[in-house]
Amino acid sequence: MYNSRISGLGMYVPENIVTNDDLSKIMDTSNEWIIERTGIKERRHIKKGDGNSTVVMGVKAAKIAIERASIDKDDIDLILFATLSPDYYFPGSGVLVQELLEIPTCPAMDIRNQCSGFIYAISVGVAMLRDGYGKKCLVIGADSMSKLLDWEDRSTAVLFGDGAGAVVLEAYSCSGEKEDRGILSVDLNSDGNYKDILHVDGGVASKTTGYLRMEGREVFKHAVEKLARTSEKAMAKAGVKSDDVDWVVPHQANIRIIQGTARKMGIPDEKVIKTVQDHGNTSAASIPLALSVASEAGQIVKNDLIVTEAIGGGLAWGAIVL
Ligand code: COA
């Protein structure tokens, strides 16, 4: 049987650093409040004239992932692009990456599942490779959250950053046993009843781009509970226990959500990868960015057992054991 494993990781964040002090100059907030309530110290925002966009950042991350996977871009069989902030309504970001990287004809599509988009995209990639769509899949998570922020709303404007992460997923034949490497299990969930607590209030119906709107406390309550539960479900599917886990790579939204979830899962804080302090919440880019940072820092190494989890607008949430 075939399974998929990650053979290359890449990331990109814009050069423009926006600190909490920078934000406190344009809105009624403070470094102390932001750090205490969220753990965020700074984030990167696209700057006018720097040439970046969701797709451009995605391409930069993808080039690194392809190089690190030691593959030829012409061998990519499938492109999946997770984002909530595409450059255009259409064409999708996936085909724009295909054009910019000059990847020959192959299926390319966007996954629109907000902060859990990367988890969903990996799941789609694994399933499609297993179904014979090819051997190599480029999965990108990228978002330009700064373009959707309402600078009059301090409760959301301080939370988000821009960036991109990418992985190359490769199919390999395996025995179907617990000892297999790669993606071991996936758990996905969504519940449209909570569509209003985290959304962007624009779109074709209103002919506006809109702004991100969030009931922060409500989202917080759902996040810890649902992230711990989906992680436990993914671990049960993979036949592993909390003690087996080397690293949790959580969606980087808020340090209190990250730590609360890990506590519920019975995972000690030192096994949790944290990048929220440097990037803020970068939505679909958050997990591949955190994976890249942890891998570059030598924290995550080959054969480590990793649980990664995310929740976002929809609500949609899920976890992967790899
Ligand atoms: N600076 C200073 N004060 C702020 C502020 C800011 N940036 N944002 C909100 N406040 C104020 C509020 O106005 C409120 O003031 P009041 O008591 O005078 O009305 C006070 O801080 C508390 O607001 P509250 O919303 O209850 O704070 P909180 O402890 O819930 O923290 C969030 C707010 C947004 C940080 C928190 O709810 C959160 O992280 N939610 C989840 C968000 C998230 O991660 N979403 C993405 C998931 S993908």
mmCIF file with all atom_site columns, N, CA and C and ligand atoms in Angstrom, residues 28-30 33-34 37-38 115 154-155 158-160 198 214 216-217 219-220 251 253-254 256-257 281 311-312, ligand 1:
data_model
loop_
_atom_site.group_PDB
_atom_site.id
_atom_site.type_symbol
_atom_site.label_atom_id
_atom_site.label_alt_id
_atom_site.label_comp_id
_atom_site.label_asym_id
_atom_site.label_entity_id
_atom_site.label_seq_id
_atom_site.pdbx_PDB_ins_code
_atom_site.Cartn_x
_atom_site.Cartn_y
_atom_site.Cartn_z
_atom_site.occupancy
_atom_site.B_iso_or_equiv
_atom_site.pdbx_formal_charge
_atom_site.auth_seq_id
_atom_site.auth_comp_id
_atom_site.auth_asym_id
_atom_site.auth_atom_id
_atom_site.pdbx_PDB_model_num
ATOM   1   N N   . ASP A 1 28  ? -5.397  51.809 20.449 1.00 0.00 ? 28  ASP A N   1
ATOM   2   C CA  . ASP A 1 28  ? -5.368  51.814 21.912 1.00 0.00 ? 28  ASP A CA  1
ATOM   3   C C   . ASP A 1 28  ? -5.042  50.407 22.425 1.00 0.00 ? 28  ASP A C   1
ATOM   4   N N   . THR A 1 29  ? -3.740  50.072 22.400 1.00 0.00 ? 29  THR A N   1
ATOM   5   C CA  . THR A 1 29  ? -3.309  48.775 22.909 1.00 0.00 ? 29  THR A CA  1
ATOM   6   C C   . THR A 1 29  ? -1.927  48.939 23.518 1.00 0.00 ? 29  THR A C   1
ATOM   7   N N   . SER A 1 30  ? -1.358  47.858 24.040 1.00 0.00 ? 30  SER A N   1
ATOM   8   C CA  . SER A 1 30  ? -0.017  47.964 24.637 1.00 0.00 ? 30  SER A CA  1
ATOM   9   C C   . SER A 1 30  ? 0.721   46.635 24.469 1.00 0.00 ? 30  SER A C   1
ATOM   10  N N   . TRP A 1 33  ? -0.379  44.167 27.205 1.00 0.00 ? 33  TRP A N   1
ATOM   11  C CA  . TRP A 1 33  ? -1.675  43.507 27.010 1.00 0.00 ? 33  TRP A CA  1
ATOM   12  C C   . TRP A 1 33  ? -1.555  42.392 25.975 1.00 0.00 ? 33  TRP A C   1
ATOM   13  N N   . ILE A 1 34  ? -0.901  42.709 24.863 1.00 0.00 ? 34  ILE A N   1
ATOM   14  C CA  . ILE A 1 34  ? -0.832  41.727 23.771 1.00 0.00 ? 34  ILE A CA  1
ATOM   15  C C   . ILE A 1 34  ? -0.033  40.499 24.215 1.00 0.00 ? 34  ILE A C   1
ATOM   16  N N   . ARG A 1 37  ? -2.160  38.466 26.929 1.00 0.00 ? 37  ARG A N   1
ATOM   17  C CA  . ARG A 1 37  ? -3.384  37.794 26.447 1.00 0.00 ? 37  ARG A CA  1
ATOM   18  C C   . ARG A 1 37  ? -3.149  36.840 25.272 1.00 0.00 ? 37  ARG A C   1
ATOM   19  N N   . THR A 1 38  ? -2.014  37.030 24.533 1.00 0.00 ? 38  THR A N   1
ATOM   20  C CA  . THR A 1 38  ? -1.820  36.233 23.311 1.00 0.00 ? 38  THR A CA  1
ATOM   21  C C   . THR A 1 38  ? -0.441  35.578 23.177 1.00 0.00 ? 38  THR A C   1
ATOM   22  N N   . CYS A 1 115 ? -7.827  28.701 8.954  1.00 0.00 ? 115 CYS A N   1
ATOM   23  C CA  . CYS A 1 115 ? -6.652  28.323 9.763  1.00 0.00 ? 115 CYS A CA  1
ATOM   24  C C   . CYS A 1 115 ? -6.417  26.820 9.794  1.00 0.00 ? 115 CYS A C   1
ATOM   25  N N   . ARG A 1 154 ? -9.204  46.722 17.681 1.00 0.00 ? 154 ARG A N   1
ATOM   26  C CA  . ARG A 1 154 ? -7.963  46.292 18.341 1.00 0.00 ? 154 ARG A CA  1
ATOM   27  C C   . ARG A 1 154 ? -8.020  44.826 18.793 1.00 0.00 ? 154 ARG A C   1
ATOM   28  N N   . SER A 1 155 ? -9.224  44.281 18.944 1.00 0.00 ? 155 SER A N   1
ATOM   29  C CA  . SER A 1 155 ? -9.316  42.904 19.444 1.00 0.00 ? 155 SER A CA  1
ATOM   30  C C   . SER A 1 155 ? -8.934  41.869 18.379 1.00 0.00 ? 155 SER A C   1
ATOM   31  N N   . VAL A 1 158 ? -4.408  43.008 16.305 1.00 0.00 ? 158 VAL A N   1
ATOM   32  C CA  . VAL A 1 158 ? -3.095  42.704 16.893 1.00 0.00 ? 158 VAL A CA  1
ATOM   33  C C   . VAL A 1 158 ? -2.696  41.238 16.722 1.00 0.00 ? 158 VAL A C   1
ATOM   34  N N   . LEU A 1 159 ? -3.638  40.412 16.273 1.00 0.00 ? 159 LEU A N   1
ATOM   35  C CA  . LEU A 1 159 ? -3.435  38.960 16.374 1.00 0.00 ? 159 LEU A CA  1
ATOM   36  C C   . LEU A 1 159 ? -2.758  38.309 15.170 1.00 0.00 ? 159 LEU A C   1
ATOM   37  N N   . PHE A 1 160 ? -2.843  38.946 14.011 1.00 0.00 ? 160 PHE A N   1
ATOM   38  C CA  . PHE A 1 160 ? -2.526  38.205 12.781 1.00 0.00 ? 160 PHE A CA  1
ATOM   39  C C   . PHE A 1 160 ? -1.278  38.710 12.054 1.00 0.00 ? 160 PHE A C   1
ATOM   40  N N   . LEU A 1 198 ? -16.367 33.590 13.634 1.00 0.00 ? 198 LEU A N   1
ATOM   41  C CA  . LEU A 1 198 ? -15.079 33.910 13.011 1.00 0.00 ? 198 LEU A CA  1
ATOM   42  C C   . LEU A 1 198 ? -15.288 33.889 11.501 1.00 0.00 ? 198 LEU A C   1
ATOM   43  N N   . MET A 1 214 ? -14.436 38.642 14.602 1.00 0.00 ? 214 MET A N   1
ATOM   44  C CA  . MET A 1 214 ? -14.302 37.490 15.499 1.00 0.00 ? 214 MET A CA  1
ATOM   45  C C   . MET A 1 214 ? -14.867 37.785 16.884 1.00 0.00 ? 214 MET A C   1
ATOM   46  N N   . GLY A 1 216 ? -13.873 36.776 20.005 1.00 0.00 ? 216 GLY A N   1
ATOM   47  C CA  . GLY A 1 216 ? -12.649 36.144 20.524 1.00 0.00 ? 216 GLY A CA  1
ATOM   48  C C   . GLY A 1 216 ? -12.890 35.147 21.645 1.00 0.00 ? 216 GLY A C   1
ATOM   49  N N   . ARG A 1 217 ? -13.710 35.537 22.618 1.00 0.00 ? 217 ARG A N   1
ATOM   50  C CA  . ARG A 1 217 ? -13.921 34.642 23.770 1.00 0.00 ? 217 ARG A CA  1
ATOM   51  C C   . ARG A 1 217 ? -14.595 33.345 23.374 1.00 0.00 ? 217 ARG A C   1
ATOM   52  N N   . VAL A 1 219 ? -14.529 31.924 20.356 1.00 0.00 ? 219 VAL A N   1
ATOM   53  C CA  . VAL A 1 219 ? -13.585 31.099 19.597 1.00 0.00 ? 219 VAL A CA  1
ATOM   54  C C   . VAL A 1 219 ? -12.627 30.402 20.565 1.00 0.00 ? 219 VAL A C   1
ATOM   55  N N   . PHE A 1 220 ? -12.166 31.156 21.542 1.00 0.00 ? 220 PHE A N   1
ATOM   56  C CA  . PHE A 1 220 ? -11.232 30.612 22.531 1.00 0.00 ? 220 PHE A CA  1
ATOM   57  C C   . PHE A 1 220 ? -11.817 29.360 23.197 1.00 0.00 ? 220 PHE A C   1
ATOM   58  N N   . HIS A 1 251 ? -1.496  24.876 15.753 1.00 0.00 ? 251 HIS A N   1
ATOM   59  C CA  . HIS A 1 251 ? -1.802  26.124 15.064 1.00 0.00 ? 251 HIS A CA  1
ATOM   60  C C   . HIS A 1 251 ? -1.399  27.268 15.990 1.00 0.00 ? 251 HIS A C   1
ATOM   61  N N   . ALA A 1 253 ? -2.081  30.399 17.177 1.00 0.00 ? 253 ALA A N   1
ATOM   62  C CA  . ALA A 1 253 ? -3.060  31.490 17.258 1.00 0.00 ? 253 ALA A CA  1
ATOM   63  C C   . ALA A 1 253 ? -2.864  32.294 18.528 1.00 0.00 ? 253 ALA A C   1
ATOM   64  N N   . ASN A 1 254 ? -2.664  31.600 19.645 1.00 0.00 ? 254 ASN A N   1
ATOM   65  C CA  . ASN A 1 254 ? -2.626  32.277 20.937 1.00 0.00 ? 254 ASN A CA  1
ATOM   66  C C   . ASN A 1 254 ? -1.926  31.339 21.912 1.00 0.00 ? 254 ASN A C   1
ATOM   67  N N   . ARG A 1 256 ? -2.125  30.993 24.981 1.00 0.00 ? 256 ARG A N   1
ATOM   68  C CA  . ARG A 1 256 ? -2.984  30.381 26.013 1.00 0.00 ? 256 ARG A CA  1
ATOM   69  C C   . ARG A 1 256 ? -3.775  29.205 25.429 1.00 0.00 ? 256 ARG A C   1
ATOM   70  N N   . ILE A 1 257 ? -4.179  29.314 24.157 1.00 0.00 ? 257 ILE A N   1
ATOM   71  C CA  . ILE A 1 257 ? -4.854  28.177 23.501 1.00 0.00 ? 257 ILE A CA  1
ATOM   72  C C   . ILE A 1 257 ? -3.853  27.029 23.327 1.00 0.00 ? 257 ILE A C   1
ATOM   73  N N   . ASN A 1 281 ? -0.727  34.993 14.313 1.00 0.00 ? 281 ASN A N   1
ATOM   74  C CA  . ASN A 1 281 ? -1.538  33.964 13.656 1.00 0.00 ? 281 ASN A CA  1
ATOM   75  C C   . ASN A 1 281 ? -1.479  34.179 12.141 1.00 0.00 ? 281 ASN A C   1
ATOM   76  N N   . ILE A 1 311 ? -7.504  24.915 14.239 1.00 0.00 ? 311 ILE A N   1
ATOM   77  C CA  . ILE A 1 311 ? -8.925  25.263 14.156 1.00 0.00 ? 311 ILE A CA  1
ATOM   78  C C   . ILE A 1 311 ? -9.045  26.639 13.520 1.00 0.00 ? 311 ILE A C   1
ATOM   79  N N   . GLY A 1 312 ? -10.117 26.849 12.775 1.00 0.00 ? 312 GLY A N   1
ATOM   80  C CA  . GLY A 1 312 ? -10.317 28.157 12.174 1.00 0.00 ? 312 GLY A CA  1
ATOM   81  C C   . GLY A 1 312 ? -11.763 28.366 11.765 1.00 0.00 ? 312 GLY A C   1
HETATM 82  N N1  . COA B 2 .   ? -5.401  45.893 23.574 1.00 0.00 ? 1   COA B N1  1
HETATM 83  C C1  . COA B 2 .   ? -5.901  46.255 24.748 1.00 0.00 ? 1   COA B C1  1
HETATM 84  N N2  . COA B 2 .   ? -7.116  45.898 25.186 1.00 0.00 ? 1   COA B N2  1
HETATM 85  C C2  . COA B 2 .   ? -7.836  45.090 24.399 1.00 0.00 ? 1   COA B C2  1
HETATM 86  C C3  . COA B 2 .   ? -7.377  44.653 23.154 1.00 0.00 ? 1   COA B C3  1
HETATM 87  C C4  . COA B 2 .   ? -6.104  45.077 22.740 1.00 0.00 ? 1   COA B C4  1
HETATM 88  N N3  . COA B 2 .   ? -5.549  44.720 21.568 1.00 0.00 ? 1   COA B N3  1
HETATM 89  N N4  . COA B 2 .   ? -8.308  43.872 22.594 1.00 0.00 ? 1   COA B N4  1
HETATM 90  C C5  . COA B 2 .   ? -9.332  43.808 23.458 1.00 0.00 ? 1   COA B C5  1
HETATM 91  N N5  . COA B 2 .   ? -9.050  44.554 24.548 1.00 0.00 ? 1   COA B N5  1
HETATM 92  C C6  . COA B 2 .   ? -9.867  44.784 25.717 1.00 0.00 ? 1   COA B C6  1
HETATM 93  C C7  . COA B 2 .   ? -11.341 44.609 25.465 1.00 0.00 ? 1   COA B C7  1
HETATM 94  O O1  . COA B 2 .   ? -11.880 45.771 24.884 1.00 0.00 ? 1   COA B O1  1
HETATM 95  C C8  . COA B 2 .   ? -11.861 44.357 26.846 1.00 0.00 ? 1   COA B C8  1
HETATM 96  O O2  . COA B 2 .   ? -11.982 45.592 27.511 1.00 0.00 ? 1   COA B O2  1
HETATM 97  P P1  . COA B 2 .   ? -13.236 45.874 28.491 1.00 0.00 ? 1   COA B P1  1
HETATM 98  O O3  . COA B 2 .   ? -13.130 44.834 29.568 1.00 0.00 ? 1   COA B O3  1
HETATM 99  O O4  . COA B 2 .   ? -12.988 47.257 28.915 1.00 0.00 ? 1   COA B O4  1
HETATM 100 O O5  . COA B 2 .   ? -14.449 45.684 27.629 1.00 0.00 ? 1   COA B O5  1
HETATM 101 C C9  . COA B 2 .   ? -10.735 43.581 27.513 1.00 0.00 ? 1   COA B C9  1
HETATM 102 O O6  . COA B 2 .   ? -9.549  43.806 26.708 1.00 0.00 ? 1   COA B O6  1
HETATM 103 C C10 . COA B 2 .   ? -10.981 42.087 27.573 1.00 0.00 ? 1   COA B C10 1
HETATM 104 O O7  . COA B 2 .   ? -11.468 41.686 26.326 1.00 0.00 ? 1   COA B O7  1
HETATM 105 P P2  . COA B 2 .   ? -11.725 40.183 26.013 1.00 0.00 ? 1   COA B P2  1
HETATM 106 O O8  . COA B 2 .   ? -12.174 40.036 24.597 1.00 0.00 ? 1   COA B O8  1
HETATM 107 O O9  . COA B 2 .   ? -12.564 39.569 27.070 1.00 0.00 ? 1   COA B O9  1
HETATM 108 O O10 . COA B 2 .   ? -10.227 39.616 26.174 1.00 0.00 ? 1   COA B O10 1
HETATM 109 P P3  . COA B 2 .   ? -9.729  38.148 26.143 1.00 0.00 ? 1   COA B P3  1
HETATM 110 O O11 . COA B 2 .   ? -8.994  37.844 27.363 1.00 0.00 ? 1   COA B O11 1
HETATM 111 O O12 . COA B 2 .   ? -10.799 37.182 25.703 1.00 0.00 ? 1   COA B O12 1
HETATM 112 O O13 . COA B 2 .   ? -8.663  38.204 24.973 1.00 0.00 ? 1   COA B O13 1
HETATM 113 C C11 . COA B 2 .   ? -8.450  37.566 22.678 1.00 0.00 ? 1   COA B C11 1
HETATM 114 C C12 . COA B 2 .   ? -9.055  38.543 23.669 1.00 0.00 ? 1   COA B C12 1
HETATM 115 C C13 . COA B 2 .   ? -8.918  37.932 21.279 1.00 0.00 ? 1   COA B C13 1
HETATM 116 C C14 . COA B 2 .   ? -6.937  37.687 22.762 1.00 0.00 ? 1   COA B C14 1
HETATM 117 C C15 . COA B 2 .   ? -8.879  36.131 23.049 1.00 0.00 ? 1   COA B C15 1
HETATM 118 O O14 . COA B 2 .   ? -10.273 36.067 23.226 1.00 0.00 ? 1   COA B O14 1
HETATM 119 C C16 . COA B 2 .   ? -8.487  35.128 22.039 1.00 0.00 ? 1   COA B C16 1
HETATM 120 O O15 . COA B 2 .   ? -7.311  34.868 21.842 1.00 0.00 ? 1   COA B O15 1
HETATM 121 N N6  . COA B 2 .   ? -9.458  34.467 21.388 1.00 0.00 ? 1   COA B N6  1
HETATM 122 C C17 . COA B 2 .   ? -9.173  33.466 20.383 1.00 0.00 ? 1   COA B C17 1
HETATM 123 C C18 . COA B 2 .   ? -8.719  34.183 19.182 1.00 0.00 ? 1   COA B C18 1
HETATM 124 C C19 . COA B 2 .   ? -8.085  33.310 18.177 1.00 0.00 ? 1   COA B C19 1
HETATM 125 O O16 . COA B 2 .   ? -7.063  32.751 18.411 1.00 0.00 ? 1   COA B O16 1
HETATM 126 N N7  . COA B 2 .   ? -8.698  33.220 17.015 1.00 0.00 ? 1   COA B N7  1
HETATM 127 C C20 . COA B 2 .   ? -8.184  32.593 15.896 1.00 0.00 ? 1   COA B C20 1
HETATM 128 C C21 . COA B 2 .   ? -8.456  31.151 15.937 1.00 0.00 ? 1   COA B C21 1
HETATM 129 S S1  . COA B 2 .   ? -8.030  30.544 14.393 1.00 0.00 ? 1   COA B S1  1
#
